[in-house]
XYZ file of N, CA and C in Angstrom:
540
model
N 17.997 17.685 137.320
C 17.054 17.143 136.347
C 16.783 17.489 135.900
N 16.177 18.111 133.758
C 15.056 18.991 133.483
C 13.779 18.321 133.522
N 12.679 18.295 134.527
C 11.810 18.213 134.457
C 11.189 18.413 133.593
N 10.821 19.506 132.608
C 9.503 18.920 131.349
C 10.353 18.423 130.348
N 11.906 17.649 130.018
C 11.731 16.860 129.438
C 11.276 15.370 130.136
N 11.858 14.767 131.086
C 11.265 14.035 131.866
C 9.709 13.882 131.269
N 8.894 14.966 132.259
C 7.896 14.672 131.990
C 6.722 14.865 130.668
N 7.580 15.632 129.689
C 7.060 14.662 128.228
C 7.199 12.938 127.465
N 8.566 12.823 127.779
C 8.733 11.348 127.897
C 7.659 10.555 128.418
N 7.955 11.026 130.008
C 6.435 10.009 130.094
C 5.197 10.731 129.474
N 4.525 11.647 129.391
C 3.673 11.022 128.804
C 3.620 11.059 127.824
N 4.330 10.988 127.054
C 4.033 10.309 125.623
C 4.252 8.634 125.373
N 4.759 7.979 127.196
C 4.607 6.700 126.986
C 3.184 6.293 127.787
N 2.953 7.441 128.122
C 1.351 7.056 128.621
C 0.481 6.408 127.544
N 0.277 8.007 126.614
C -0.138 8.663 125.068
C -0.254 6.948 124.644
N 1.116 6.762 124.601
C 0.874 5.184 123.036
C 0.783 4.292 123.554
N 0.490 3.719 124.855
C -0.656 2.744 125.346
C -2.166 2.986 124.655
N -2.424 4.185 125.329
C -3.960 4.852 124.778
C -4.094 4.587 123.488
N -2.621 4.326 122.504
C -3.185 4.262 121.084
C -2.849 3.063 121.044
N -3.485 2.360 121.571
C -3.481 0.540 121.022
C -2.157 -0.371 121.224
N -1.343 0.009 121.951
C 0.652 -0.296 121.934
C 0.349 -1.140 122.877
N -0.260 -1.072 123.239
C 0.252 -2.403 124.510
C 0.753 -1.553 125.969
N 0.997 -2.871 126.279
C 2.228 -2.115 127.437
C 3.786 -1.198 127.079
N 4.033 0.017 127.036
C 5.195 0.634 125.985
C 5.590 -0.065 127.055
N 7.607 -0.077 126.575
C 8.969 -0.888 127.426
C 8.751 0.685 128.115
N 8.218 0.442 129.807
C 8.762 2.304 130.905
C 7.838 2.026 131.202
N 6.732 2.315 130.426
C 4.823 3.042 131.043
C 4.741 2.395 132.265
N 5.103 1.145 133.090
C 4.962 0.544 134.461
C 5.616 1.973 135.771
N 6.974 1.732 134.831
C 7.654 2.652 135.957
C 7.540 4.100 135.742
N 7.169 4.067 134.431
C 6.505 5.676 133.915
C 5.711 6.218 135.268
N 4.612 5.324 135.343
C 3.855 5.365 136.626
C 3.999 5.922 138.346
N 5.281 4.517 137.937
C 5.734 4.658 139.187
C 6.423 5.894 140.193
N 6.839 6.224 139.077
C 8.017 7.016 138.807
C 7.196 8.931 138.542
N 5.831 9.340 138.087
C 5.457 9.817 138.869
C 4.856 10.610 139.635
N 4.596 9.462 140.444
C 4.773 9.393 142.246
C 5.215 9.863 142.788
N 6.778 9.244 142.349
C 7.786 8.971 143.038
C 8.266 10.234 143.342
N 8.803 11.484 141.913
C 8.763 12.458 141.337
C 7.660 14.155 142.231
N 6.377 13.511 142.010
C 5.825 14.371 143.110
C 6.140 14.615 145.183
N 6.583 13.336 144.877
C 6.593 12.652 146.702
C 8.317 13.137 147.102
N 9.152 12.717 145.796
C 10.808 13.838 146.332
C 10.797 14.996 145.531
N 10.152 16.063 144.573
C 10.889 16.895 144.171
C 9.399 18.355 144.686
N 7.929 17.302 145.083
C 7.650 18.322 145.445
C 6.448 19.577 144.873
N 6.017 20.465 145.196
C 5.841 21.742 144.360
C 6.831 21.904 142.898
N 8.264 21.731 142.942
C 8.870 22.496 141.279
C 8.249 21.339 140.492
N 7.952 19.956 140.766
C 6.722 19.200 139.643
C 5.470 19.514 139.663
N 5.183 20.515 140.493
C 3.642 20.207 140.721
C 2.885 20.541 138.836
N 3.844 21.294 138.243
C 3.104 22.084 136.690
C 3.465 20.730 135.766
N 4.712 20.373 136.217
C 4.882 18.676 134.517
C 3.413 18.235 135.672
N 2.899 17.917 136.554
C 2.504 16.769 137.179
C 1.615 17.032 136.633
N 0.713 18.463 136.645
C -0.441 18.966 136.469
C -0.649 17.693 134.701
N 0.505 18.025 134.059
C 0.405 18.037 132.665
C 0.017 16.017 132.117
N 0.585 15.832 133.632
C 0.805 14.174 133.835
C -0.873 13.651 133.871
N -1.705 14.276 134.117
C -2.520 13.651 135.273
C -3.539 13.106 134.268
N -3.757 13.642 132.826
C -4.390 13.144 132.858
C -3.840 11.622 131.528
N -2.989 12.042 131.002
C -2.022 11.391 130.654
C -2.229 9.511 131.304
N -2.017 10.083 132.776
C -1.592 8.668 133.593
C -3.291 7.969 133.379
N -4.034 8.544 133.174
C -5.523 7.997 133.292
C -5.769 6.770 132.284
N -4.765 7.796 130.964
C -5.154 6.929 129.976
C -4.104 4.893 129.653
N -3.507 5.376 131.119
C -3.008 4.007 131.651
C -3.396 2.668 131.730
N -5.139 3.212 132.470
C -5.738 1.747 132.543
C -5.757 1.851 134.422
N -7.300 1.327 135.240
C -6.179 1.694 136.027
C -6.010 0.538 136.708
N -5.398 0.819 137.279
C -4.830 -0.118 137.944
C -4.697 0.250 139.772
N -3.752 -0.720 141.029
C -3.309 -0.168 141.868
C -1.702 0.380 141.839
N -1.641 0.207 141.640
C -0.200 1.448 140.537
C -0.809 2.307 140.179
N -1.806 2.679 139.356
C -2.080 3.822 138.898
C -2.517 4.866 140.042
N -3.558 3.651 140.734
C -4.067 4.260 142.376
C -3.263 4.822 143.164
N -1.787 4.578 143.659
C -0.803 4.355 144.341
C -0.317 5.965 144.336
N -0.208 6.553 142.460
C 0.878 7.359 141.723
C -0.468 8.549 141.972
N -1.264 8.712 142.021
C -2.826 9.518 142.115
C -2.049 10.203 144.006
N -1.754 8.811 144.590
C -2.314 9.949 145.726
C -0.911 9.684 145.936
N 0.445 10.024 145.817
C 1.196 10.103 146.109
C 1.148 11.764 145.637
N 0.709 11.417 144.665
C 0.345 12.988 143.531
C -0.604 14.289 144.342
N -1.506 13.415 144.814
C -2.201 14.490 145.510
C -2.271 14.842 147.030
N -1.218 13.980 147.936
C -0.675 13.490 148.959
C 0.494 15.319 149.027
N 1.025 14.921 148.100
C 2.524 15.896 147.760
C 2.027 16.456 146.813
N 1.119 17.068 146.733
C 0.594 17.907 145.123
C -0.711 18.612 145.613
N -0.656 19.042 146.386
C -2.491 19.651 146.722
C -3.195 19.881 146.249
N -2.160 20.955 144.653
C -3.454 21.641 143.672
C -3.187 20.621 142.121
N -3.060 19.838 142.885
C -3.884 18.977 142.355
C -4.817 17.756 142.329
N -5.062 17.607 143.371
C -6.284 17.281 144.108
C -7.113 16.885 144.228
N -7.830 17.685 143.183
C -9.410 18.545 143.128
C -9.506 17.864 141.640
N -8.660 17.780 140.698
C -8.248 17.322 139.253
C -8.697 16.093 139.517
N -7.640 15.430 140.565
C -7.729 14.041 140.291
C -8.834 13.405 141.296
N -9.188 14.273 141.723
C -10.563 13.228 142.324
C -11.368 13.282 141.162
N -11.901 14.327 140.702
C -12.901 14.271 139.693
C -12.735 13.493 138.159
N -11.210 12.897 138.184
C -10.686 12.138 137.278
C -11.101 10.738 137.997
N -11.173 10.842 138.992
C -11.080 9.434 139.079
C -12.575 9.357 140.149
N -12.938 10.048 139.899
C -14.409 9.749 139.703
C -15.240 9.423 139.173
N -14.293 9.845 137.568
C -15.573 10.796 136.012
C -15.603 7.983 136.047
N -13.716 7.939 136.208
C -13.037 6.792 135.541
C -14.446 5.528 136.902
N -13.466 6.050 138.558
C -14.917 5.062 138.419
C -16.368 4.345 137.679
N -17.029 5.769 137.727
C -17.961 5.530 137.614
C -18.530 5.344 136.282
N -17.496 5.370 135.224
C -17.686 4.631 133.389
C -17.243 3.381 134.304
N -16.602 2.871 135.221
C -16.846 1.380 135.313
C -17.626 0.182 135.883
N -17.933 1.457 137.058
C -19.553 0.191 137.988
C -20.530 1.064 137.322
N -20.842 2.111 136.415
C -22.120 2.917 136.157
C -22.460 1.920 134.925
N -21.166 1.567 133.714
C -20.720 1.421 132.174
C -21.121 2.544 131.679
N -20.966 3.864 132.403
C -21.659 4.952 130.815
C -21.228 6.746 131.829
N -20.731 7.636 131.279
C -20.107 8.826 132.105
C -20.985 8.997 132.902
N -20.519 10.218 134.102
C -20.799 10.862 134.962
C -22.188 11.264 134.154
N -22.899 11.907 135.135
C -24.049 13.311 134.305
C -22.510 14.596 134.587
N -22.254 14.763 135.420
C -21.739 15.637 135.868
C -19.981 16.130 134.693
N -19.722 15.239 133.862
C -18.862 15.711 133.073
C -18.324 15.243 131.760
N -18.288 15.696 130.849
C -18.279 15.621 129.312
C -17.015 15.972 128.197
N -17.029 15.893 127.611
C -15.564 16.504 126.578
C -14.542 15.596 126.903
N -13.746 16.070 127.903
C -12.198 15.123 126.919
C -12.158 14.754 128.480
N -12.525 14.324 130.055
C -12.570 13.619 130.598
C -13.080 12.581 130.554
N -14.463 13.155 130.169
C -15.706 12.029 129.848
C -15.122 10.794 129.301
N -14.091 11.152 127.167
C -13.833 10.117 126.701
C -12.353 10.438 127.504
N -11.661 10.625 128.630
C -10.834 9.841 128.748
C -10.424 8.515 129.744
N -12.145 8.915 131.149
C -12.114 7.443 131.361
C -13.247 6.491 130.652
N -13.679 6.277 129.408
C -14.130 6.085 128.781
C -12.955 5.058 128.490
N -11.314 5.612 128.003
C -10.465 4.889 127.727
C -10.145 3.565 128.595
N -10.105 4.328 130.053
C -9.833 3.211 130.908
C -10.290 2.214 131.089
N -11.615 2.120 129.992
C -12.457 1.432 130.564
C -11.941 0.356 129.339
N -11.447 0.336 127.868
C -12.023 -0.210 126.859
C -10.498 -0.514 127.288
N -9.409 0.094 128.137
C -7.586 -0.397 127.682
C -8.041 -1.756 129.725
N -9.424 -1.725 130.434
C -9.000 -3.097 131.014
C -8.499 -2.753 132.290
N -8.299 -4.034 133.282
C -7.673 -3.925 134.344
C -6.567 -4.871 133.633
N -5.347 -3.649 133.745
C -3.959 -4.778 133.641
C -3.436 -5.382 134.700
N -3.890 -4.907 135.988
C -3.661 -5.692 136.798
C -1.902 -6.494 137.394
N -1.409 -5.950 136.540
C -0.159 -5.340 137.011
C 0.525 -4.362 138.057
N 2.361 -3.911 138.102
C 2.869 -3.657 139.333
C 2.011 -3.413 140.575
N 3.239 -3.311 140.978
C 2.963 -3.247 142.922
C 2.465 -1.766 143.319
N 3.169 -1.595 144.197
C 1.747 0.069 144.465
C 2.250 -0.523 146.109
N 2.836 0.750 147.090
C 3.150 0.846 148.301
C 1.184 0.702 148.931
N 0.176 1.544 148.222
C -0.952 1.124 148.667
C -1.640 0.224 149.264
N -1.116 -0.920 150.483
C -1.803 -2.324 150.556
C -3.772 -2.902 150.372
N -4.202 -1.537 151.342
C -5.477 -1.940 151.034
C -5.709 -1.557 149.815
N -5.136 -1.133 148.507
C -5.992 -0.700 147.506
C -5.532 -2.373 146.541
N -4.241 -2.632 146.727
C -3.532 -4.258 145.560
C -3.241 -4.604 146.349
N -4.561 -5.280 147.408
C -4.305 -6.616 148.410
C -6.067 -6.968 147.025
N -4.964 -8.309 147.437
C -6.729 -9.115 146.059
C -6.546 -7.777 144.626
N -6.197 -7.287 144.026
C -6.954 -6.474 142.699
C -6.415 -7.710 142.433
N -5.682 -8.066 142.246
C -5.198 -9.160 140.412
C -5.835 -9.440 140.375
N -5.633 -9.230 138.430
C -6.595 -10.449 137.454
C -6.582 -9.065 136.966
N -7.541 -9.875 136.133
C -8.349 -8.375 135.380
C -9.610 -9.475 135.276
N -9.591 -10.627 134.401
C -10.336 -11.180 134.100
C -11.761 -11.527 134.200
N -11.906 -11.816 133.932
C -13.114 -13.624 134.476
C -14.159 -13.330 135.174
N -15.240 -14.308 136.439
C -16.001 -14.173 136.551
C -17.165 -13.223 137.158
N -16.776 -12.042 136.081
C -18.338 -11.105 136.594
C -19.445 -11.129 135.550
N -20.014 -11.007 135.704
C -20.832 -10.561 134.497
C -20.407 -9.931 132.783
N -19.921 -8.829 133.271
C -18.772 -9.326 132.029
C -17.372 -8.761 131.660
N -17.121 -9.662 132.367
C -15.396 -10.529 132.187
C -14.839 -9.013 133.064
N -15.322 -7.980 134.181
C -14.332 -7.793 134.042
C -14.274 -7.249 136.007
N -14.480 -7.824 136.845
C -14.424 -7.818 137.940
C -13.708 -7.858 139.359
N -12.374 -7.990 138.066
C -11.237 -7.150 138.978
C -11.541 -6.293 139.321
N -11.413 -5.199 137.350
C -11.295 -3.732 137.489
C -12.241 -2.954 138.401
N -13.404 -3.645 138.978
C -14.976 -3.095 139.236
C -14.147 -3.559 141.322
N -13.893 -4.623 141.396
C -13.028 -4.743 142.845
C -12.672 -3.063 143.011
N -11.080 -3.053 141.655
C -11.047 -1.756 142.072
C -11.132 -0.547 142.269
N -11.853 -0.754 141.417
C -13.343 1.348 141.461
C -13.824 0.458 143.204
N -13.779 -0.650 143.529
C -14.534 -0.155 144.596
C -14.168 0.171 145.797
N -12.796 -0.418 145.755
C -11.852 -0.304 146.840
C -10.895 1.164 146.741
N -10.896 1.574 145.697
C -10.223 2.913 145.628
C -11.289 4.135 146.080
N -12.660 3.902 145.935
C -13.811 4.488 146.588
C -13.118 4.546 148.257
N -12.797 3.215 148.279
C -13.365 3.030 149.997
C -11.618 3.588 150.542
N -11.004 3.469 149.593
C -8.983 4.576 150.430
C -8.582 5.221 149.806
N -9.608 6.004 148.416
C -9.354 7.301 148.194
C -9.907 8.223 148.716
N -9.224 9.818 149.551
C -10.525 10.546 150.175
C -10.777 10.640 148.494
N -12.294 10.986 148.636
C -13.198 11.388 147.572
C -14.284 12.553 147.717
N -13.999 12.850 148.964
C -14.578 13.268 149.502
C -15.397 14.907 148.471
N -16.792 14.544 148.150
C -17.772 15.096 147.127
C -18.827 15.837 147.369
N -19.665 17.059 147.221
C -20.489 17.787 147.200
C -22.094 16.162 146.755
N -21.702 15.751 145.323
C -22.375 14.615 145.380
C -22.299 13.713 145.161
N -21.732 12.690 146.240
C -20.813 11.334 146.113
C -22.271 10.399 146.284
N -23.213 11.041 147.898
C -24.425 10.234 147.795
C -24.882 9.530 146.239
N -25.625 10.629 145.330
C -26.766 10.353 144.236
C -25.000 9.819 143.742
N -23.990 10.449 143.276
C -22.463 9.538 142.258
C -22.889 7.850 143.174
N -22.700 7.472 144.177
C -22.947 6.041 145.003
C -24.129 5.655 143.990
N -24.698 6.163 144.419
C -26.141 5.714 143.870
C -26.807 5.046 142.044
N -26.010 6.245 141.448
C -26.129 6.353 140.615
C -25.046 5.140 140.225
N -24.207 4.666 140.372
C -23.172 3.205 140.901
C -24.449 1.790 140.792
N -24.839 2.340 141.858
C -25.219 0.808 142.764
C -26.653 0.533 141.646
N -27.032 1.631 140.792
C -27.998 0.310 140.210
C -28.238 -0.052 139.186
N -26.772 -0.370 138.908
C -26.432 -1.319 137.386
C -26.609 -2.799 138.713
N -26.217 -3.109 139.250
C -26.363 -4.051 140.474
C -27.182 -4.684 141.100
N -28.636 -3.843 141.211
C -29.665 -4.257 141.665
C -30.733 -5.125 141.173
N -30.809 -6.406 141.296
C -31.261 -7.100 140.871
C -33.445 -6.619 140.534
N -33.515 -6.710 139.425
C -34.977 -6.001 139.160
C -36.439 -6.539 140.175
């Protein structure tokens, strides 16, 4: 297997969706494949997986993405800190409707893209606690993103997001949900 070519093809699929091309044929499979390759190839895949973390977030936050990121984090520990930061930024963007004060630049812009894409709801995944009841993206919430908010909260509860500023992070996110 030619890892650089596989990673380049996957990256292209992830970024095509970002540019408004909708769900690119094969994108769903590529998200699953990224996690499977991390699980089965391990360290030889790490440098290629590192190049995919940012583009993966452009596919939108889904249970399948969270499962893939968990696989990558578990089998490629060198990527864990970066995955955590990206997840926290995306979750903050979903819950607080703005970038997290600790993040700027490309990471913040990418998190905004996740919210702009919304929750596609598709895809399976092996992380039962995340994917249970997370289907459907629209409807019901104040801003039409109830499913995305639920997924963000489930991800917070199930993904190891140990961070020194977690209390401040959660307080900042909760402000939007507190009635005056």
